[in-house]
XYZ file of N, CA and C in Angstrom:
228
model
N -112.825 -95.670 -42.175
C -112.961 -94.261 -42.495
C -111.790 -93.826 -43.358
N -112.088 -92.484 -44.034
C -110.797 -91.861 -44.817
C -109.915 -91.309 -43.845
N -110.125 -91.069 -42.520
C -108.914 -90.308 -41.654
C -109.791 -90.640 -40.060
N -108.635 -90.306 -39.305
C -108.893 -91.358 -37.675
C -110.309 -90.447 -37.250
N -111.051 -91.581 -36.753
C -112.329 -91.708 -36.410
C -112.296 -90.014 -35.157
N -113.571 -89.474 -35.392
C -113.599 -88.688 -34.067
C -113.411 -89.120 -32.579
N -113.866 -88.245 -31.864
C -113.173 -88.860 -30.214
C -114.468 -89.186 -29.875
N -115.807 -88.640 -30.693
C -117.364 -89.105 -30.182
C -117.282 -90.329 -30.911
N -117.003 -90.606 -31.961
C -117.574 -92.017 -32.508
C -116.659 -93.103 -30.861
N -115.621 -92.594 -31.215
C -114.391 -93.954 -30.208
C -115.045 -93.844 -28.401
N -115.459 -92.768 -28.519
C -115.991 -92.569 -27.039
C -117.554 -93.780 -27.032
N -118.275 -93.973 -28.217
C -119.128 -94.746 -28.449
C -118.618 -96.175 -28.358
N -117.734 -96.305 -28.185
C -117.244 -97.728 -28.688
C -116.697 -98.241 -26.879
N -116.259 -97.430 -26.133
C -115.838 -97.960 -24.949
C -116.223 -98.085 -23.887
N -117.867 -98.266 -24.186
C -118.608 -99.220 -22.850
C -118.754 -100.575 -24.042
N -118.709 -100.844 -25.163
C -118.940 -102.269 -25.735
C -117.754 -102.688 -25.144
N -116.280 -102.391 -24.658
C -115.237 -102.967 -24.456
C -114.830 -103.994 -23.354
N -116.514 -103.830 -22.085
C -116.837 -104.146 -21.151
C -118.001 -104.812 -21.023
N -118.542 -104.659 -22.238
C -120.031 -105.817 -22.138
C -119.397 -106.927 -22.900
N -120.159 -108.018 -21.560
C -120.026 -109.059 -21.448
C -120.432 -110.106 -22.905
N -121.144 -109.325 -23.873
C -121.555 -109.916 -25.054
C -120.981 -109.679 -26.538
N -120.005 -109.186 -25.985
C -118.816 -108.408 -27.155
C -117.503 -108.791 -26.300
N -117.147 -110.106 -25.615
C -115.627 -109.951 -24.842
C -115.228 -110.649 -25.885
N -115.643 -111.453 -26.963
C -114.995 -111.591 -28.182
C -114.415 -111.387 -29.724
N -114.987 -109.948 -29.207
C -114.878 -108.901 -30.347
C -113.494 -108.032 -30.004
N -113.025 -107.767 -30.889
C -111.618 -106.716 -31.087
C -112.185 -105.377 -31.750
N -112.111 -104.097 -31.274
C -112.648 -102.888 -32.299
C -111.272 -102.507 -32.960
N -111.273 -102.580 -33.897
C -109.569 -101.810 -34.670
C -110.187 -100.773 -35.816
N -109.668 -99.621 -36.373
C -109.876 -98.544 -37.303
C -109.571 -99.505 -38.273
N -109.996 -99.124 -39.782
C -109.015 -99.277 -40.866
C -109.172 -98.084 -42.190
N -108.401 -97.504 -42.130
C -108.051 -96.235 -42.881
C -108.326 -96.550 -44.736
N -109.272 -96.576 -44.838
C -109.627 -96.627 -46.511
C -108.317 -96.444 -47.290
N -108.324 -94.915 -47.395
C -107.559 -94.374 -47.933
C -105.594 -95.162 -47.735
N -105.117 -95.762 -46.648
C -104.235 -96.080 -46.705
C -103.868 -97.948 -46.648
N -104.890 -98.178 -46.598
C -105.248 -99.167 -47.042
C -106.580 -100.113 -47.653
N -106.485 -99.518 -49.056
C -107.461 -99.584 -50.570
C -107.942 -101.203 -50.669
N -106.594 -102.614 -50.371
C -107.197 -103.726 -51.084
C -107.394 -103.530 -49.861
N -107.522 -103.721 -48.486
C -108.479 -104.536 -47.875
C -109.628 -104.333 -47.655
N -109.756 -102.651 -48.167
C -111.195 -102.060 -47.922
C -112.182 -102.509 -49.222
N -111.312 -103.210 -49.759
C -112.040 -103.512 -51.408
C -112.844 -104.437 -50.920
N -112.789 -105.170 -50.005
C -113.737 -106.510 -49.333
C -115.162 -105.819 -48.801
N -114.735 -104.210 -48.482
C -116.308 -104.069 -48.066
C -116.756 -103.067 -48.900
N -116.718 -103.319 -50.289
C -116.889 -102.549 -51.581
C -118.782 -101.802 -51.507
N -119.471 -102.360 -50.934
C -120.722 -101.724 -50.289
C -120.924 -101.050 -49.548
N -119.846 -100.789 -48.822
C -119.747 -99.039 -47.965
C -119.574 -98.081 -48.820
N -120.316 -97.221 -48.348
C -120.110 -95.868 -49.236
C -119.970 -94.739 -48.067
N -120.662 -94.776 -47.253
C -120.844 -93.614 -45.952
C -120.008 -94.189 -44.628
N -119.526 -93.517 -44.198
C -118.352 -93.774 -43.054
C -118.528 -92.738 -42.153
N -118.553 -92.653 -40.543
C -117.722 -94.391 -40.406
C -118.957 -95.408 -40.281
N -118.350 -96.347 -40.558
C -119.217 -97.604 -40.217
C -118.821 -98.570 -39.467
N -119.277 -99.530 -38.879
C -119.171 -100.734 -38.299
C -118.958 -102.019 -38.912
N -117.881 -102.703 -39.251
C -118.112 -103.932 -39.689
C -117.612 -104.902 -38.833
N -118.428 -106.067 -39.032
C -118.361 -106.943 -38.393
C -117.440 -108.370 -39.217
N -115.978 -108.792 -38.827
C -115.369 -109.461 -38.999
C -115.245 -110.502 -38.915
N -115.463 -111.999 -39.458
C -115.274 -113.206 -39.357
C -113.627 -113.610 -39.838
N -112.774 -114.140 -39.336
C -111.820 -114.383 -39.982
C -111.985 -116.427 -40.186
N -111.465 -116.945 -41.107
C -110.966 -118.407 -40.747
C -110.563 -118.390 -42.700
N -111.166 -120.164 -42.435
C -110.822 -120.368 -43.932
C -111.515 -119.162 -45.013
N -112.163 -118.830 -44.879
C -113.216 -117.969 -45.616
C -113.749 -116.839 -44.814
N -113.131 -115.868 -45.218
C -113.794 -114.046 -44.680
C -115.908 -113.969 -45.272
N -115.825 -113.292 -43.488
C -117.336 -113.198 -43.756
C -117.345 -112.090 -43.220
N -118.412 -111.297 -43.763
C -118.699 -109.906 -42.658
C -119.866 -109.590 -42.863
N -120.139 -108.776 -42.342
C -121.872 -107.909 -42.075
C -121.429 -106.428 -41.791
N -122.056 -105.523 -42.883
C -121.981 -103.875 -42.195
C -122.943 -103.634 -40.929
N -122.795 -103.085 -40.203
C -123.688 -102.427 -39.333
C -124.446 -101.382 -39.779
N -125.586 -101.375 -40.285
C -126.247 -100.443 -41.100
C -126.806 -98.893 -40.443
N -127.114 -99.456 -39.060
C -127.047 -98.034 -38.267
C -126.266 -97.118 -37.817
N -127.019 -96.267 -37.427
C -125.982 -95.492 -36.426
C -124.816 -95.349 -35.662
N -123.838 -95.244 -35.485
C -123.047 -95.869 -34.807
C -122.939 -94.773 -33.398
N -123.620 -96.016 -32.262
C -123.962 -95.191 -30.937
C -123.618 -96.746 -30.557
N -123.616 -96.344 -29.351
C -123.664 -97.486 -28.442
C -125.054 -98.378 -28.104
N -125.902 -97.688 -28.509
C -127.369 -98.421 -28.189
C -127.437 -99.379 -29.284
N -127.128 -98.475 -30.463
C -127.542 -98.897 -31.790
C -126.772 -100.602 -32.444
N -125.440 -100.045 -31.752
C -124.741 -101.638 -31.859
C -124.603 -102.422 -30.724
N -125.028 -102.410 -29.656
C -125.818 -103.295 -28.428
C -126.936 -104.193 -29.429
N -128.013 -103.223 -29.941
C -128.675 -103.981 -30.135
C -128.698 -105.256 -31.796
């Protein structure tokens, strides 16, 4: 996002913090605006906030989350 996420989006995010199918996932913000190159990697966002999904190793991979961002919506 351009500035820290609302308290409804983050309130969405903290029953995934406890399902058992996300205990290998990390949720972290990253502030567009204060940091430009790394957001340059997900140059296909346009509408925020969004969800992306992070691969790190030899080679960065990701996937946007194209929906909603609710808790149902990224469960499923």
């Amino acid at each position: 996002t351009k500035e820290a996420p609302e308290e409804s989006v983050k309130n969405q995010l903290i029953p995934l913090t406890t399902d058992s199918r996300f205990e290998n996932f990390k949720f972290s913000w990253l502030n567009i605006a204060q940091e430009p190159d790394w957001a340059k990697m997900f140059n296909k966002v346009e509408e925020y906030p969004k969800i992306v999904v992070v691969s790190f190793g030899k080679r960065k991979k990701y996937v946007v989350h194209e929906n909603e961002v609710t808790t149902s919506s990224i469960g499923k």
